[in-house]
PDB file of C-alpha atoms and ligand atoms in Angstrom:
ATOM      1  CA  UNK Y 220     -68.422  19.433 -37.862  1.00  0.00           C
ATOM      2  CA  UNK Y 221     -66.459  16.336 -38.820  1.00  0.00           C
ATOM      3  CA  UNK Y 222     -68.597  13.207 -39.121  1.00  0.00           C
ATOM      4  CA  UNK Y 223     -67.305   9.653 -38.970  1.00  0.00           C
ATOM      5  CA  UNK Y 224     -68.708   6.819 -41.020  1.00  0.00           C
ATOM      6  CA  UNK Y 225     -67.815   3.884 -43.254  1.00  0.00           C
ATOM      7  CA  UNK Y 226     -67.896   3.762 -47.042  1.00  0.00           C
ATOM      8  CA  UNK Y 227     -66.984   0.548 -48.855  1.00  0.00           C
ATOM      9  CA  UNK Y 228     -65.406  -0.752 -45.650  1.00  0.00           C
ATOM     10  CA  UNK Y 229     -63.300   2.382 -45.171  1.00  0.00           C
ATOM     11  CA  UNK Y 230     -63.773   4.112 -41.837  1.00  0.00           C
ATOM     12  CA  UNK Y 231     -63.138   7.814 -42.255  1.00  0.00           C
ATOM     13  CA  UNK Y 232     -63.858  11.298 -40.969  1.00  0.00           C
ATOM     14  CA  UNK Y 233     -65.091  14.064 -43.245  1.00  0.00           C
ATOM     15  CA  UNK Y 234     -65.728  17.750 -42.686  1.00  0.00           C
ATOM     16  CA  UNK Y 235     -66.679  19.737 -45.793  1.00  0.00           C
ATOM     17  CA  UNK Y 236     -64.834  22.979 -46.423  1.00  0.00           C
ATOM     18  CA  UNK Y 237     -66.703  26.267 -46.080  1.00  0.00           C
ATOM     19  CA  UNK Y 238     -66.659  28.530 -49.147  1.00  0.00           C
ATOM     20  CA  UNK Y 239     -63.265  28.570 -50.858  1.00  0.00           C
ATOM     21  CA  UNK Y 240     -61.335  27.202 -47.888  1.00  0.00           C
ATOM     22  CA  UNK Y 241     -58.963  24.315 -48.689  1.00  0.00           C
ATOM     23  CA  UNK Y 242     -59.675  20.644 -47.994  1.00  0.00           C
ATOM     24  CA  UNK Y 243     -56.888  18.642 -46.381  1.00  0.00           C
ATOM     25  CA  UNK Y 244     -56.720  14.906 -47.069  1.00  0.00           C
ATOM     26  CA  UNK Y 245     -54.626  13.036 -44.507  1.00  0.00           C
ATOM     27  CA  UNK Y 246     -53.005   9.590 -44.831  1.00  0.00           C
ATOM     28  CA  UNK Y 247     -51.616   7.896 -41.701  1.00  0.00           C
ATOM     29  CA  UNK Y 248     -48.531   5.875 -40.873  1.00  0.00           C
ATOM     30  CA  UNK Y 249     -48.081   2.163 -40.254  1.00  0.00           C
ATOM     31  CA  UNK Y 250     -49.669   1.029 -36.982  1.00  0.00           C
ATOM     32  CA  UNK Y 251     -51.721   4.203 -36.478  1.00  0.00           C
ATOM     33  CA  UNK Y 252     -55.289   5.149 -37.321  1.00  0.00           C
ATOM     34  CA  UNK Y 253     -56.900   8.457 -38.187  1.00  0.00           C
ATOM     35  CA  UNK Y 254     -56.636   9.676 -34.580  1.00  0.00           C
ATOM     36  CA  UNK Y 255     -52.961  10.369 -35.240  1.00  0.00           C
ATOM     37  CA  UNK Y 256     -54.179  13.670 -36.767  1.00  0.00           C
ATOM     38  CA  UNK Y 257     -56.541  14.697 -33.926  1.00  0.00           C
ATOM     39  CA  UNK Y 258     -54.236  17.328 -32.463  1.00  0.00           C
ATOM     40  CA  UNK Y 259     -53.428  18.924 -35.811  1.00  0.00           C
ATOM     41  CA  UNK Y 260     -57.047  18.981 -36.994  1.00  0.00           C
ATOM     42  CA  UNK Y 261     -58.065  20.670 -33.729  1.00  0.00           C
ATOM     43  CA  UNK Y 262     -55.670  23.541 -34.541  1.00  0.00           C
ATOM     44  CA  UNK Y 263     -56.840  24.181 -38.110  1.00  0.00           C
ATOM     45  CA  UNK Y 264     -59.448  26.821 -39.005  1.00  0.00           C
ATOM     46  CA  UNK Y 265     -63.021  25.432 -38.707  1.00  0.00           C
ATOM     47  CA  UNK Y 266     -63.662  26.511 -42.284  1.00  0.00           C
ATOM     48  CA  UNK Y 267     -61.039  24.098 -43.665  1.00  0.00           C
ATOM     49  CA  UNK Y 268     -62.281  20.795 -44.999  1.00  0.00           C
ATOM     50  CA  UNK Y 269     -60.844  17.558 -43.636  1.00  0.00           C
ATOM     51  CA  UNK Y 270     -60.836  13.994 -44.942  1.00  0.00           C
ATOM     52  CA  UNK Y 271     -58.945  11.360 -42.964  1.00  0.00           C
ATOM     53  CA  UNK Y 272     -59.231   7.604 -43.071  1.00  0.00           C
ATOM     54  CA  UNK Y 273     -58.144   4.347 -41.511  1.00  0.00           C
ATOM     55  CA  UNK Y 274     -56.090   2.290 -43.947  1.00  0.00           C
ATOM     56  CA  UNK Y 275     -57.333  -1.198 -44.808  1.00  0.00           C
ATOM     57  CA  UNK Y 276     -56.535  -3.601 -41.997  1.00  0.00           C
ATOM     58  CA  UNK Y 277     -56.020  -0.720 -39.546  1.00  0.00           C
ATOM     59  CA  UNK Y 278     -58.367   0.968 -37.072  1.00  0.00           C
ATOM     60  CA  UNK Y 279     -62.014   0.392 -37.978  1.00  0.00           C
ATOM     61  CA  UNK Y 280     -61.517  -0.214 -41.716  1.00  0.00           C
ATOM     62  CA  UNK Y 281     -62.149  -3.595 -43.273  1.00  0.00           C
ATOM     63  CA  UNK Y 282     -59.260  -5.853 -44.241  1.00  0.00           C
ATOM     64  CA  UNK Y 283     -58.252  -7.123 -47.692  1.00  0.00           C
ATOM     65  CA  UNK Y 284     -56.273 -10.206 -48.749  1.00  0.00           C
ATOM     66  CA  UNK Y 285     -53.270  -8.183 -49.893  1.00  0.00           C
ATOM     67  CA  UNK Y 286     -52.305  -4.523 -50.006  1.00  0.00           C
ATOM     68  CA  UNK Y 287     -50.057  -2.339 -52.091  1.00  0.00           C
ATOM     69  CA  UNK Y 288     -49.475   1.406 -52.150  1.00  0.00           C
ATOM     70  CA  UNK Y 289     -51.495   1.465 -55.373  1.00  0.00           C
ATOM     71  CA  UNK Y 290     -54.562  -0.183 -53.757  1.00  0.00           C
ATOM     72  CA  UNK Y 291     -54.229   2.089 -50.722  1.00  0.00           C
ATOM     73  CA  UNK Y 292     -54.191   5.046 -53.139  1.00  0.00           C
ATOM     74  CA  UNK Y 293     -57.291   3.548 -54.837  1.00  0.00           C
ATOM     75  CA  UNK Y 294     -59.050   3.665 -51.454  1.00  0.00           C
ATOM     76  CA  UNK Y 295     -58.154   7.321 -50.939  1.00  0.00           C
ATOM     77  CA  UNK Y 296     -59.404   8.134 -54.442  1.00  0.00           C
ATOM     78  CA  UNK Y 297     -62.665   6.286 -53.789  1.00  0.00           C
ATOM     79  CA  UNK Y 298     -63.266   8.517 -50.765  1.00  0.00           C
ATOM     80  CA  UNK Y 299     -62.356  11.655 -52.711  1.00  0.00           C
ATOM     81  CA  UNK Y 300     -64.931  10.712 -55.334  1.00  0.00           C
ATOM     82  CA  UNK Y 301     -67.528   9.660 -52.764  1.00  0.00           C
ATOM     83  CA  UNK Y 302     -67.337  13.090 -51.139  1.00  0.00           C
ATOM     84  CA  UNK Y 303     -67.021  15.001 -54.421  1.00  0.00           C
ATOM     85  CA  UNK Y 304     -63.640  16.491 -53.476  1.00  0.00           C
ATOM     86  CA  UNK Y 305     -62.106  17.968 -56.624  1.00  0.00           C
ATOM     87  CA  UNK Y 306     -59.343  20.100 -55.042  1.00  0.00           C
ATOM     88  CA  UNK Y 307     -57.281  19.068 -52.031  1.00  0.00           C
ATOM     89  CA  UNK Y 308     -54.054  19.408 -50.092  1.00  0.00           C
ATOM     90  CA  UNK Y 309     -52.468  15.960 -49.663  1.00  0.00           C
ATOM     91  CA  UNK Y 310     -50.848  15.345 -46.271  1.00  0.00           C
ATOM     92  CA  UNK Y 311     -49.089  12.011 -45.809  1.00  0.00           C
ATOM     93  CA  UNK Y 312     -47.215  10.601 -42.823  1.00  0.00           C
ATOM     94  CA  UNK Y 313     -44.677   7.828 -43.471  1.00  0.00           C
ATOM     95  CA  UNK Y 314     -46.515   5.153 -45.522  1.00  0.00           C
ATOM     96  CA  UNK Y 315     -49.205   7.822 -45.896  1.00  0.00           C
ATOM     97  CA  UNK Y 316     -46.504   9.867 -47.614  1.00  0.00           C
ATOM     98  CA  UNK Y 317     -45.995   7.080 -50.147  1.00  0.00           C
ATOM     99  CA  UNK Y 318     -49.752   7.151 -50.816  1.00  0.00           C
ATOM    100  CA  UNK Y 319     -49.665  10.932 -51.282  1.00  0.00           C
ATOM    101  CA  UNK Y 320     -46.645  10.710 -53.611  1.00  0.00           C
ATOM    102  CA  UNK Y 321     -48.827   8.468 -55.794  1.00  0.00           C
ATOM    103  CA  UNK Y 322     -51.831  10.789 -55.614  1.00  0.00           C
ATOM    104  CA  UNK Y 323     -49.634  13.756 -56.574  1.00  0.00           C
ATOM    105  CA  UNK Y 324     -49.240  12.029 -59.947  1.00  0.00           C
ATOM    106  CA  UNK Y 325     -52.488  10.058 -60.193  1.00  0.00           C
ATOM    107  CA  UNK Y 326     -54.682  13.031 -59.156  1.00  0.00           C
ATOM    108  CA  UNK Y 327     -52.364  15.746 -60.392  1.00  0.00           C
ATOM    109  CA  UNK Y 328     -55.269  17.943 -61.479  1.00  0.00           C
ATOM    110  CA  UNK Y 329     -56.933  17.827 -58.065  1.00  0.00           C
ATOM    111  CA  UNK Y 330     -54.017  18.099 -55.621  1.00  0.00           C
ATOM    112  CA  UNK Y 331     -53.084  21.746 -55.045  1.00  0.00           C
ATOM    113  CA  UNK Y 332     -50.303  21.253 -52.460  1.00  0.00           C
ATOM    114  CA  UNK Y 333     -48.370  18.304 -51.064  1.00  0.00           C
ATOM    115  CA  UNK Y 334     -47.154  17.867 -47.495  1.00  0.00           C
ATOM    116  CA  UNK Y 335     -44.924  14.903 -46.704  1.00  0.00           C
ATOM    117  CA  UNK Y 336     -44.009  14.058 -43.125  1.00  0.00           C
ATOM    118  CA  UNK Y 337     -41.366  11.539 -42.078  1.00  0.00           C
ATOM    119  CA  UNK Y 338     -41.419   9.645 -45.323  1.00  0.00           C
ATOM    120  CA  UNK Y 339     -39.317   8.897 -48.377  1.00  0.00           C
ATOM    121  CA  UNK Y 340     -39.671   7.585 -51.911  1.00  0.00           C
ATOM    122  CA  UNK Y 341     -38.350   4.246 -50.653  1.00  0.00           C
ATOM    123  CA  UNK Y 342     -38.591   3.242 -47.012  1.00  0.00           C
ATOM    124  CA  UNK Y 343     -36.376   0.372 -45.864  1.00  0.00           C
ATOM    125  CA  UNK Y 344     -35.509  -2.780 -47.782  1.00  0.00           C
ATOM    126  CA  UNK Y 345     -36.700  -6.412 -47.901  1.00  0.00           C
ATOM    127  CA  UNK Y 346     -33.965  -7.242 -45.363  1.00  0.00           C
ATOM    128  CA  UNK Y 347     -35.610  -4.831 -42.909  1.00  0.00           C
ATOM    129  CA  UNK Y 348     -39.255  -5.604 -43.663  1.00  0.00           C
ATOM    130  CA  UNK Y 349     -39.316  -9.389 -44.128  1.00  0.00           C
ATOM    131  CA  UNK Y 350     -38.192 -10.300 -40.590  1.00  0.00           C
ATOM    132  CA  UNK Y 351     -40.668  -7.775 -39.160  1.00  0.00           C
ATOM    133  CA  UNK Y 352     -43.502  -9.238 -41.251  1.00  0.00           C
ATOM    134  CA  UNK Y 353     -42.638 -12.789 -40.175  1.00  0.00           C
ATOM    135  CA  UNK Y 354     -42.385 -11.823 -36.496  1.00  0.00           C
ATOM    136  CA  UNK Y 355     -45.692  -9.964 -36.491  1.00  0.00           C
ATOM    137  CA  UNK Y 356     -47.509 -12.837 -38.200  1.00  0.00           C
ATOM    138  CA  UNK Y 357     -45.984 -15.420 -35.846  1.00  0.00           C
ATOM    139  CA  UNK Y 358     -45.900 -13.558 -32.525  1.00  0.00           C
ATOM    140  CA  UNK Y 359     -48.149 -10.490 -32.838  1.00  0.00           C
ATOM    141  CA  UNK Y 360     -47.349  -6.786 -32.796  1.00  0.00           C
ATOM    142  CA  UNK Y 361     -46.803  -6.548 -29.041  1.00  0.00           C
ATOM    143  CA  UNK Y 362     -43.636  -8.604 -29.515  1.00  0.00           C
ATOM    144  CA  UNK Y 363     -42.072  -5.664 -31.397  1.00  0.00           C
ATOM    145  CA  UNK Y 364     -43.956  -2.869 -29.592  1.00  0.00           C
ATOM    146  CA  UNK Y 365     -41.020  -1.513 -27.569  1.00  0.00           C
ATOM    147  CA  UNK Y 366     -38.724  -1.425 -30.584  1.00  0.00           C
ATOM    148  CA  UNK Y 367     -41.287   0.473 -32.712  1.00  0.00           C
ATOM    149  CA  UNK Y 368     -42.252   2.961 -30.014  1.00  0.00           C
ATOM    150  CA  UNK Y 369     -38.610   3.859 -29.417  1.00  0.00           C
ATOM    151  CA  UNK Y 370     -38.364   4.818 -33.065  1.00  0.00           C
ATOM    152  CA  UNK Y 371     -41.610   6.769 -33.025  1.00  0.00           C
ATOM    153  CA  UNK Y 372     -41.015   9.028 -30.043  1.00  0.00           C
ATOM    154  CA  UNK Y 373     -38.158  11.048 -28.585  1.00  0.00           C
ATOM    155  CA  UNK Y 374     -37.163  10.025 -25.015  1.00  0.00           C
ATOM    156  CA  UNK Y 375     -38.948  12.972 -23.317  1.00  0.00           C
ATOM    157  CA  UNK Y 376     -42.278  11.993 -24.884  1.00  0.00           C
ATOM    158  CA  UNK Y 377     -41.913   8.396 -23.758  1.00  0.00           C
ATOM    159  CA  UNK Y 378     -42.284   9.645 -20.161  1.00  0.00           C
ATOM    160  CA  UNK Y 379     -45.673  11.279 -20.777  1.00  0.00           C
ATOM    161  CA  UNK Y 380     -49.103   9.871 -19.880  1.00  0.00           C
ATOM    162  CA  UNK Y 381     -49.947   9.802 -23.590  1.00  0.00           C
ATOM    163  CA  UNK Y 382     -47.355   7.183 -24.349  1.00  0.00           C
ATOM    164  CA  UNK Y 383     -49.623   4.319 -23.202  1.00  0.00           C
ATOM    165  CA  UNK Y 384     -52.325   5.504 -25.597  1.00  0.00           C
ATOM    166  CA  UNK Y 385     -50.057   5.225 -28.637  1.00  0.00           C
ATOM    167  CA  UNK Y 386     -48.784   1.841 -27.488  1.00  0.00           C
ATOM    168  CA  UNK Y 387     -52.417   0.685 -27.321  1.00  0.00           C
ATOM    169  CA  UNK Y 388     -53.128   2.012 -30.815  1.00  0.00           C
ATOM    170  CA  UNK Y 389     -50.085   0.252 -32.233  1.00  0.00           C
ATOM    171  CA  UNK Y 390     -50.574  -3.042 -30.437  1.00  0.00           C
ATOM    172  CA  UNK Y 391     -54.314  -3.238 -31.192  1.00  0.00           C
ATOM    173  CA  UNK Y 392     -53.711  -2.947 -34.934  1.00  0.00           C
ATOM    174  CA  UNK Y 393     -54.688  -6.313 -36.483  1.00  0.00           C
ATOM    175  CA  UNK Y 394     -51.443  -8.233 -37.089  1.00  0.00           C
ATOM    176  CA  UNK Y 395     -52.426  -9.240 -40.628  1.00  0.00           C
ATOM    177  CA  UNK Y 396     -53.370  -5.673 -41.628  1.00  0.00           C
ATOM    178  CA  UNK Y 397     -50.075  -4.441 -40.205  1.00  0.00           C
ATOM    179  CA  UNK Y 398     -48.098  -7.157 -42.038  1.00  0.00           C
ATOM    180  CA  UNK Y 399     -49.837  -6.342 -45.330  1.00  0.00           C
ATOM    181  CA  UNK Y 400     -48.992  -2.647 -45.033  1.00  0.00           C
ATOM    182  CA  UNK Y 401     -45.355  -3.628 -44.295  1.00  0.00           C
ATOM    183  CA  UNK Y 402     -45.426  -5.619 -47.567  1.00  0.00           C
ATOM    184  CA  UNK Y 403     -46.852  -2.608 -49.404  1.00  0.00           C
ATOM    185  CA  UNK Y 404     -44.024  -0.394 -48.077  1.00  0.00           C
ATOM    186  CA  UNK Y 405     -41.381  -3.026 -48.838  1.00  0.00           C
ATOM    187  CA  UNK Y 406     -42.530  -3.259 -52.464  1.00  0.00           C
ATOM    188  CA  UNK Y 407     -42.753   0.490 -53.166  1.00  0.00           C
ATOM    189  CA  UNK Y 408     -40.014   2.612 -54.680  1.00  0.00           C
ATOM    190  CA  UNK Y 409     -41.034   5.954 -56.177  1.00  0.00           C
ATOM    191  CA  UNK Y 410     -37.534   7.410 -56.456  1.00  0.00           C
ATOM    192  CA  UNK Y 411     -37.791   7.714 -60.230  1.00  0.00           C
ATOM    193  CA  UNK Y 412     -41.128   9.563 -59.951  1.00  0.00           C
ATOM    194  CA  UNK Y 413     -40.099  12.348 -57.592  1.00  0.00           C
ATOM    195  CA  UNK Y 414     -38.873  14.682 -60.334  1.00  0.00           C
ATOM    196  CA  UNK Y 415     -42.358  14.584 -61.902  1.00  0.00           C
ATOM    197  CA  UNK Y 416     -44.114  15.915 -58.803  1.00  0.00           C
ATOM    198  CA  UNK Y 417     -45.167  19.387 -59.834  1.00  0.00           C
ATOM    199  CA  UNK Y 418     -46.926  20.606 -56.681  1.00  0.00           C
ATOM    200  CA  UNK Y 419     -45.799  23.116 -54.079  1.00  0.00           C
ATOM    201  CA  UNK Y 420     -44.300  20.607 -51.631  1.00  0.00           C
ATOM    202  CA  UNK Y 421     -43.396  20.848 -47.958  1.00  0.00           C
ATOM    203  CA  UNK Y 422     -41.362  17.997 -46.499  1.00  0.00           C
ATOM    204  CA  UNK Y 423     -40.998  17.793 -42.711  1.00  0.00           C
ATOM    205  CA  UNK Y 424     -39.269  15.354 -40.385  1.00  0.00           C
ATOM    206  CA  UNK Y 425     -38.854  15.043 -36.642  1.00  0.00           C
ATOM    207  CA  UNK Y 426     -35.191  15.683 -35.818  1.00  0.00           C
ATOM    208  CA  UNK Y 427     -35.195  12.515 -33.686  1.00  0.00           C
ATOM    209  CA  UNK Y 428     -36.955  10.266 -36.211  1.00  0.00           C
ATOM    210  CA  UNK Y 429     -35.316   6.847 -35.977  1.00  0.00           C
ATOM    211  CA  UNK Y 430     -37.635   5.196 -38.541  1.00  0.00           C
ATOM    212  CA  UNK Y 431     -37.187   7.562 -41.487  1.00  0.00           C
ATOM    213  CA  UNK Y 432     -34.141   9.571 -40.378  1.00  0.00           C
ATOM    214  CA  UNK Y 433     -33.748  13.237 -41.390  1.00  0.00           C
ATOM    215  CA  UNK Y 434     -31.025  12.489 -43.977  1.00  0.00           C
ATOM    216  CA  UNK Y 435     -33.313  10.034 -45.820  1.00  0.00           C
ATOM    217  CA  UNK Y 436     -36.277  12.408 -45.772  1.00  0.00           C
ATOM    218  CA  UNK Y 437     -34.078  15.317 -46.870  1.00  0.00           C
ATOM    219  CA  UNK Y 438     -32.850  13.317 -49.867  1.00  0.00           C
ATOM    220  CA  UNK Y 439     -36.477  12.799 -50.933  1.00  0.00           C
ATOM    221  CA  UNK Y 440     -37.206  16.519 -50.518  1.00  0.00           C
ATOM    222  CA  UNK Y 441     -34.165  17.418 -52.627  1.00  0.00           C
ATOM    223  CA  UNK Y 442     -35.446  15.248 -55.480  1.00  0.00           C
ATOM    224  CA  UNK Y 443     -38.850  17.017 -55.627  1.00  0.00           C
ATOM    225  CA  UNK Y 444     -38.573  20.227 -57.668  1.00  0.00           C
ATOM    226  CA  UNK Y 445     -38.782  23.296 -55.415  1.00  0.00           C
ATOM    227  CA  UNK Y 446     -39.685  21.384 -52.243  1.00  0.00           C
ATOM    228  CA  UNK Y 447     -39.117  23.035 -48.858  1.00  0.00           C
ATOM    229  CA  UNK Y 448     -37.522  20.859 -46.173  1.00  0.00           C
ATOM    230  CA  UNK Y 449     -37.991  21.512 -42.440  1.00  0.00           C
ATOM    231  CA  UNK Y 450     -36.698  19.581 -39.413  1.00  0.00           C
ATOM    232  CA  UNK Y 451     -39.004  19.725 -36.407  1.00  0.00           C
ATOM    233  CA  UNK Y 452     -37.284  19.923 -33.016  1.00  0.00           C
ATOM    234  CA  UNK Y 453     -38.239  17.633 -30.132  1.00  0.00           C
ATOM    235  CA  UNK Y 454     -40.076  15.172 -32.333  1.00  0.00           C
ATOM    236  CA  UNK Y 455     -39.461  11.675 -33.637  1.00  0.00           C
ATOM    237  CA  UNK Y 456     -41.438   9.833 -36.330  1.00  0.00           C
ATOM    238  CA  UNK Y 457     -44.798  11.406 -35.452  1.00  0.00           C
ATOM    239  CA  UNK Y 458     -44.365  15.212 -35.275  1.00  0.00           C
ATOM    240  CA  UNK Y 459     -48.147  15.599 -35.690  1.00  0.00           C
ATOM    241  CA  UNK Y 460     -48.445  13.965 -32.246  1.00  0.00           C
ATOM    242  CA  UNK Y 461     -45.376  15.336 -30.472  1.00  0.00           C
ATOM    243  CA  UNK Y 462     -45.380  18.878 -31.944  1.00  0.00           C
ATOM    244  CA  UNK Y 463     -48.917  19.478 -33.287  1.00  0.00           C
ATOM    245  CA  UNK Y 464     -48.752  23.282 -33.004  1.00  0.00           C
ATOM    246  CA  UNK Y 465     -45.559  23.459 -35.071  1.00  0.00           C
ATOM    247  CA  UNK Y 466     -46.987  20.971 -37.570  1.00  0.00           C
ATOM    248  CA  UNK Y 467     -50.275  22.872 -37.945  1.00  0.00           C
ATOM    249  CA  UNK Y 468     -48.426  26.208 -38.300  1.00  0.00           C
ATOM    250  CA  UNK Y 469     -46.181  24.813 -41.050  1.00  0.00           C
ATOM    251  CA  UNK Y 470     -49.232  23.381 -42.830  1.00  0.00           C
ATOM    252  CA  UNK Y 471     -51.063  26.695 -42.760  1.00  0.00           C
ATOM    253  CA  UNK Y 472     -47.966  28.607 -43.888  1.00  0.00           C
ATOM    254  CA  UNK Y 473     -47.525  26.196 -46.801  1.00  0.00           C
ATOM    255  CA  UNK Y 474     -51.130  26.352 -47.963  1.00  0.00           C
ATOM    256  CA  UNK Y 475     -51.177  30.161 -47.708  1.00  0.00           C
ATOM    257  CA  UNK Y 476     -47.911  30.585 -49.681  1.00  0.00           C
TER     258      UNK Y 476
HETATM  259  O1  LIG C 796     -43.190   1.794 -37.528  1.00  0.00           O
HETATM  260  C1  LIG C 796     -42.193   2.141 -38.142  1.00  0.00           C
HETATM  261  O2  LIG C 796     -41.168   1.478 -38.232  1.00  0.00           O
HETATM  262  C2  LIG C 796     -42.204   3.427 -38.836  1.00  0.00           C
HETATM  263  C3  LIG C 796     -42.842   3.409 -40.147  1.00  0.00           C
HETATM  264  C4  LIG C 796     -42.307   3.057 -41.324  1.00  0.00           C
HETATM  265  C5  LIG C 796     -43.288   3.240 -42.367  1.00  0.00           C
HETATM  266  C6  LIG C 796     -44.420   3.765 -41.601  1.00  0.00           C
HETATM  267  O3  LIG C 796     -45.513   4.114 -42.024  1.00  0.00           O
HETATM  268  O4  LIG C 796     -44.116   3.827 -40.288  1.00  0.00           O
END
């Protein structure tokens, strides 16, 4: 059973693997917490280990004064060590994918497989991020809620009951934590590192992703040696939410290969 607790201010869920089953370590996107993986985790074998966490300044995790992808990767490593996880599959969504790109190099001996969803080696530019950071700090996240949710979800999903739940998750993210993660994304560019990733890598993207569009994600996949690239139909930026069965099937296929 997965248990939820806090370590060093990091709220996280952990379920140890049974026997030789793999452990999946999940990293979330901007404006979401660990619940973004609920539907995928529910579809994985019970024997598989799971570690998922709320980033600093998101969900129930404590805030910091500043954040970078490196310090977010430090947090993930602290949890790996705390739980004695020496082998894992890294699964990163959007900014979580930047964190996992770092761990693929920083914890190269421990990561067995890499799964990147709706992410890239460089996401956006200062011209995109700075106005968003200023707006969120001055007016709160709700002021940009509609714009973000349109990028996250395809139109059909926006008509479902669930939509209000994801709006609540986004808009209840502390504005300062959200702004700091935007700064971390703005300042990260791992383009030059992609060729050094030596893990079996699966890169997926929702075909309707308006935040990290398929062409951007595909370019990242093409720069990682041997990576497989898959577009997921009827999904936007969060295929783990909109198409959890497809996402979980791809994950299992990748880990078994
Ligand atoms: O909210 C967005 O614009 C999408 C996004 C970009 C990086 C991330 O983690 O989410």
